[in-house]
Short mmCIF file of C-alpha atoms in Angstrom, two decimals:
data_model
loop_
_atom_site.label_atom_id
_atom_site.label_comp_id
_atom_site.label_asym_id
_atom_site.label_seq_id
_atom_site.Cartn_x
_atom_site.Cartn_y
_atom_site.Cartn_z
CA UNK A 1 -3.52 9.77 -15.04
CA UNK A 2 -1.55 7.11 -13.70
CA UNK A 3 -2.71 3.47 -13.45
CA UNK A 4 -2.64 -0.12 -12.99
CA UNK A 5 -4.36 -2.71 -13.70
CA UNK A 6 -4.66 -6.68 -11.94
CA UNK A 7 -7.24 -8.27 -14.43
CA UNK A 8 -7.47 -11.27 -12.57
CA UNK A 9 -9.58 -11.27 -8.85
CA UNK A 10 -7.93 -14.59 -8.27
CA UNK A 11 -5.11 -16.92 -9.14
CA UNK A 12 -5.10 -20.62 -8.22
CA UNK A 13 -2.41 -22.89 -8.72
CA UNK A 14 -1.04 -26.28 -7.06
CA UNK A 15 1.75 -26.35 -4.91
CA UNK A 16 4.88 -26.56 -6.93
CA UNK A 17 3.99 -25.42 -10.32
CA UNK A 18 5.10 -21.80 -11.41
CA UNK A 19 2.92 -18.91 -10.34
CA UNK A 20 1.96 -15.40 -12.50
CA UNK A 21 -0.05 -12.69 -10.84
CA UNK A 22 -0.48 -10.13 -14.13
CA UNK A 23 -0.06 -6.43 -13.67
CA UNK A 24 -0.19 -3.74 -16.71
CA UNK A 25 0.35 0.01 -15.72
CA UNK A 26 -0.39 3.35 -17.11
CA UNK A 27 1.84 6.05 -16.41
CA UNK A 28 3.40 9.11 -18.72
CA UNK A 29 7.11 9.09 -18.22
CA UNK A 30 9.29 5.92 -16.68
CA UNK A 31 7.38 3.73 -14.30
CA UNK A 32 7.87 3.07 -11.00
CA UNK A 33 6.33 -0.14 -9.71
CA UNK A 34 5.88 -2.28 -6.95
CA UNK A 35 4.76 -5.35 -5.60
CA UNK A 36 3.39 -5.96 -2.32
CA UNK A 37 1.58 -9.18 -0.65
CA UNK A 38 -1.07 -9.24 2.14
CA UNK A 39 -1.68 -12.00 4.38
CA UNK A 40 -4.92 -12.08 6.24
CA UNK A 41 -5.52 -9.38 8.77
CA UNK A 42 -2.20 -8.14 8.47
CA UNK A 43 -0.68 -4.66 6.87
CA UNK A 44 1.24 -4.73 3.31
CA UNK A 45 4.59 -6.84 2.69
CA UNK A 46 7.06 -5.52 -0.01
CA UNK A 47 8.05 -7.77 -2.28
CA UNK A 48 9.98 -5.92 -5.04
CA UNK A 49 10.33 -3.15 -6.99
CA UNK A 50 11.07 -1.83 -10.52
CA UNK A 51 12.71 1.12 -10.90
CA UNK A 52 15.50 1.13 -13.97
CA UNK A 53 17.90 -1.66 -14.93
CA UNK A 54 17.06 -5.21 -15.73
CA UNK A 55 14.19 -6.30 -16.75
CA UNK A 56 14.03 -9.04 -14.59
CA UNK A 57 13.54 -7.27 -10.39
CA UNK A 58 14.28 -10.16 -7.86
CA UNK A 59 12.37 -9.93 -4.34
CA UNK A 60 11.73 -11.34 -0.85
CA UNK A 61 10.72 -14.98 -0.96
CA UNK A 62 12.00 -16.23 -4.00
CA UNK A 63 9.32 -13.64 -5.86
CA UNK A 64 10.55 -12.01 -9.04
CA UNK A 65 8.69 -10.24 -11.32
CA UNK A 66 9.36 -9.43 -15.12
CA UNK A 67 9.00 -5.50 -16.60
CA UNK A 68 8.40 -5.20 -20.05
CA UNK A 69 8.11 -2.11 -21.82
CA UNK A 70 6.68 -2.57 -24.98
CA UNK A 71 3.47 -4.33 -23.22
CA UNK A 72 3.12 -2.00 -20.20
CA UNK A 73 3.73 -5.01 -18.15
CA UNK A 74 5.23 -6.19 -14.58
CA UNK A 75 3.90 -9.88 -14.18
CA UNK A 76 5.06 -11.31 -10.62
CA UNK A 77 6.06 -14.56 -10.93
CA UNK A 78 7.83 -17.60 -8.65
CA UNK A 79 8.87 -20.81 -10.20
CA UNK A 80 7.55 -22.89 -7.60
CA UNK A 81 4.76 -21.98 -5.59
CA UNK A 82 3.81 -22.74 -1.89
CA UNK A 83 0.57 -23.39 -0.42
CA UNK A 84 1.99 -20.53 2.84
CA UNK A 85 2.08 -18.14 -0.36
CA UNK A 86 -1.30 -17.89 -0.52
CA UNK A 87 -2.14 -14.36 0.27
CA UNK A 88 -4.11 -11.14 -2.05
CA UNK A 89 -1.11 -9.33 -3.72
CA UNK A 90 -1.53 -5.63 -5.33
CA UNK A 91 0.81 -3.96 -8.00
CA UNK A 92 1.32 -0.76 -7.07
CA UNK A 93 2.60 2.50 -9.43
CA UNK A 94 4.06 5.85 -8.20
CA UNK A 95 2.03 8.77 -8.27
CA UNK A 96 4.15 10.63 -10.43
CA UNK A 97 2.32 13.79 -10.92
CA UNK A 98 4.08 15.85 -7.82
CA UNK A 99 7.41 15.80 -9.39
CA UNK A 100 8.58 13.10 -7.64
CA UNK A 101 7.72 14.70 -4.29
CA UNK A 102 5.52 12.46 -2.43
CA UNK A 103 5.40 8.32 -1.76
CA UNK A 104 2.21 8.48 -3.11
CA UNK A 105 1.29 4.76 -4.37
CA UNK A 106 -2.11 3.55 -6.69
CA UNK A 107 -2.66 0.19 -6.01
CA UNK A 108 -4.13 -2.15 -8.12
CA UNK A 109 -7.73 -3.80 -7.27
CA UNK A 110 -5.34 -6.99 -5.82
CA UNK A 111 -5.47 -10.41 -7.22
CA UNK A 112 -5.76 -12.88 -4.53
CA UNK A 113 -3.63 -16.11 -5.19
CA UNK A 114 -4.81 -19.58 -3.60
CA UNK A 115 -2.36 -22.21 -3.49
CA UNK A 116 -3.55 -25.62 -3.27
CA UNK A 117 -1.60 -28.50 -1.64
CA UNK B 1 14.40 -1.85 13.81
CA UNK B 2 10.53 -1.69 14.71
CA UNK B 3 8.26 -1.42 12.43
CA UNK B 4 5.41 0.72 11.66
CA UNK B 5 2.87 0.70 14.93
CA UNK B 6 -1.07 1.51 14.88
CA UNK B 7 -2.96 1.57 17.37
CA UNK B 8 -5.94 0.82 18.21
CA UNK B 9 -5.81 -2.37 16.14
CA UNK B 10 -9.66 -2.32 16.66
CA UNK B 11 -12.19 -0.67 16.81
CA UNK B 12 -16.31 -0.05 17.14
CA UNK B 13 -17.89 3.12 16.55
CA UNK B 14 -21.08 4.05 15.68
CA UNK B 15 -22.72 6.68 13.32
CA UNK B 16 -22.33 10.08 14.38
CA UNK B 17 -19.45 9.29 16.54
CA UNK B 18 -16.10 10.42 15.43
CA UNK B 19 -12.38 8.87 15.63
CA UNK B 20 -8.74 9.28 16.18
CA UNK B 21 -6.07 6.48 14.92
CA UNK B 22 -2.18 6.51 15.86
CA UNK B 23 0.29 5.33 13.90
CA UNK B 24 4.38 5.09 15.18
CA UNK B 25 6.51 5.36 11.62
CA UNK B 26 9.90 3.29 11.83
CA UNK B 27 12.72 5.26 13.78
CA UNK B 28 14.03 7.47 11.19
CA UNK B 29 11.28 7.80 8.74
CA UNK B 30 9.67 11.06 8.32
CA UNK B 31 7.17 10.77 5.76
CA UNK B 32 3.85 8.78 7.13
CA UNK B 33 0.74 8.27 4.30
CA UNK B 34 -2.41 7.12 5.36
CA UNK B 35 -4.45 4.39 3.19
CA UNK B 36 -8.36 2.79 3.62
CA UNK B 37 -8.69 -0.15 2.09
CA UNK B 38 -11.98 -1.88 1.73
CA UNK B 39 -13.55 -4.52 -0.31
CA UNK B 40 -15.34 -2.61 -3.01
CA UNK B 41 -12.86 0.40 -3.11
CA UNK B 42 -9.76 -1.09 -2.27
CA UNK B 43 -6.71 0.71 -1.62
CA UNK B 44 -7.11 4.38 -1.94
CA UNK B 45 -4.52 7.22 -0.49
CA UNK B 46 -6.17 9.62 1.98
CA UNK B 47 -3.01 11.93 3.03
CA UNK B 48 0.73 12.22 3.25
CA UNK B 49 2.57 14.03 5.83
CA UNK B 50 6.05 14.89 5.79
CA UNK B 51 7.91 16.64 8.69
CA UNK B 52 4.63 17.74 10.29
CA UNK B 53 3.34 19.24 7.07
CA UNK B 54 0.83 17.87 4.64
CA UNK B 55 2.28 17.21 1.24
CA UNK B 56 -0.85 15.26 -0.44
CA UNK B 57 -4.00 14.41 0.32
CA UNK B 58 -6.50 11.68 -1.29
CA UNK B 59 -10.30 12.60 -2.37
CA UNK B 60 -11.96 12.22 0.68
CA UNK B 61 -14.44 14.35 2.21
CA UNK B 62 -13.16 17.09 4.78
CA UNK B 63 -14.56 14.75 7.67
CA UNK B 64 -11.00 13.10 7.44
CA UNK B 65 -7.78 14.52 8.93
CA UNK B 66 -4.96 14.02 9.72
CA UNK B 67 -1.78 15.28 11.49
CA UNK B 68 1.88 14.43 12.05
CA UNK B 69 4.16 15.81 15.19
CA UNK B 70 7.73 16.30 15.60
CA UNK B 71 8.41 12.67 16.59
CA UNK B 72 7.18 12.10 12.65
CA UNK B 73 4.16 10.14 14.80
CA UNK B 74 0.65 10.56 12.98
CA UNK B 75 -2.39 10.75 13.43
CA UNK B 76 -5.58 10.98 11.51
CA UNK B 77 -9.18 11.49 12.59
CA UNK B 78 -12.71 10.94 11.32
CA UNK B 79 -15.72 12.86 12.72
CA UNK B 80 -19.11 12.04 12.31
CA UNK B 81 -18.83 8.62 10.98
CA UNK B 82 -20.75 7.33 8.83
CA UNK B 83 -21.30 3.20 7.83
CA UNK B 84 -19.36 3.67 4.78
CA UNK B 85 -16.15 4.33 6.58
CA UNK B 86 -15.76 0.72 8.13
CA UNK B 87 -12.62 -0.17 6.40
CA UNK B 88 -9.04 -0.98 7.36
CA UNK B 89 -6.60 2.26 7.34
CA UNK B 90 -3.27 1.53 6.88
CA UNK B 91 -0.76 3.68 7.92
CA UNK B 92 2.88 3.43 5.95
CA UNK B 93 5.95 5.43 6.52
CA UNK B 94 9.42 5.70 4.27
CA UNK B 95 12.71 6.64 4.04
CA UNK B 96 13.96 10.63 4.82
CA UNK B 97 15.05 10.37 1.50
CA UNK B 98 12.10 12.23 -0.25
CA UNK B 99 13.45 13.08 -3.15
CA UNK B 100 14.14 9.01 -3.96
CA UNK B 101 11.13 8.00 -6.46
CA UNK B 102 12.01 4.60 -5.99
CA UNK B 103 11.48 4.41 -2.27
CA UNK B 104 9.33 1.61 -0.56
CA UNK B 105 6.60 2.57 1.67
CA UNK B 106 6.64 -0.14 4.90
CA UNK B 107 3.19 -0.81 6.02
CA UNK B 108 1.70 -1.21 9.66
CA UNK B 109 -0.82 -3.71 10.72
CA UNK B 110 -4.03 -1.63 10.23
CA UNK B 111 -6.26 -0.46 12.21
CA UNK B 112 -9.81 -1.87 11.58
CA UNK B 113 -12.70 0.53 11.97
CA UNK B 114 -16.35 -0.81 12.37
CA UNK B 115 -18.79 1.61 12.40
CA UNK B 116 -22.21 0.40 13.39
#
């Protein structure tokens, strides 16, 4: 079964310093994952997504996040954070097991990130 | 281009009642998946629909359904509600593309369901 995992219910940081929201997945075959960001009372934002290539996925709001292979990994990451970037964020993995055939998505529990000024 | 559109954006129900929920994909999308998300379950998938046919549905007991028209439009209901289904459902629609694996799924607002 596919999975992912946010072990952390809550990030903080100060505004300015770098930002990492972990994500590890659990998939048979190549991963495809996501990031996407929630702001209060609103629907899902995407922020990026891995699907083959560089290691290193670029996204919406100076977000990038890193995929790495060997430790089932896709971290999200910013260098500098801001306190309007406080929001819950969820990793997100394609249900593979329909051949492809559906948008199916498993979220991750969500980690939510507090930025303080 | 608009985005994905749910309506009601709230609601109040109470047990026994049951529910419909609307949700407008973005012009040109045909597949529309439904999500509830609340705090101690999170995110989980409840259906997918895909010109007007189901293509995948979540573990959720038969009082959920759902259904999608011609216009790719959706809608899914709940009958006899029970406490447990206060939640947010989120309603998210992609691409024609289907057989893209790498396609993003554009969320709506959510509709939030009390159920009293």
């Amino acid at each position: 079964a596919q999975s992912v995992a946010q072990p952390e219910d809550q990030v903080n940081v100060a505004e300015g310093n770098p930002l990492t929201v972990k994500c590890t997945y659990s998939v048979s075959g190549n991963p495809y994952l996501f990031w996407y960001v929630q702001y209060p009372n609103r629907g899902l934002q995407f922020l990026l997504k891995y699907i083959t290539g560089d290691n290193l996925v670029k996204g919406s709001y100076g977000f990038e996040a890193e995929f790495n292979k060997s430790q089932t990994s896709f971290h999200l990451k910013k260098p500098s954070a801001l306190v309007s970037d406080s929001a819950l964020y969820f990793c997100a993995v394609r249900d593979l097991n329909y051949g492809g055939a559906t948008n199916k998505l498993i979220f991750g529990t969500g980690t939510l990130l507090a930025v303080q000024p | 281009k608009a985005g994905v559109t749910q309506t009601p954006r709230y609601l109040i129900k109470t047990r026994g009642q049951q529910v419909t929920l609307s949700c407008s994909p973005i012009s040109g999308h045909r597949s529309v998946s439904w999500y509830q998300q609340t705090p101690g379950q999170g995110l989980q998938f409840l259906f997918e629909y895909f010109s007007e046919t189901q293509r995948n549905k979540g573990n959720f007991p038969g009082r959920f359904s759902g259904r999608q028209f011609s216009n790719s439009r959706s809608e899914m209901n709940v009958s006899t509600l029970e406490l447990g289904d206060s939640a947010l459902y989120l309603c998210a629609s992609s691409p024609e593309d289907m057989d893209r694996a790498d396609n993003e799924q554009f969320f709506g607002p959510g509709t939030r369901l009390t159920v009293l």
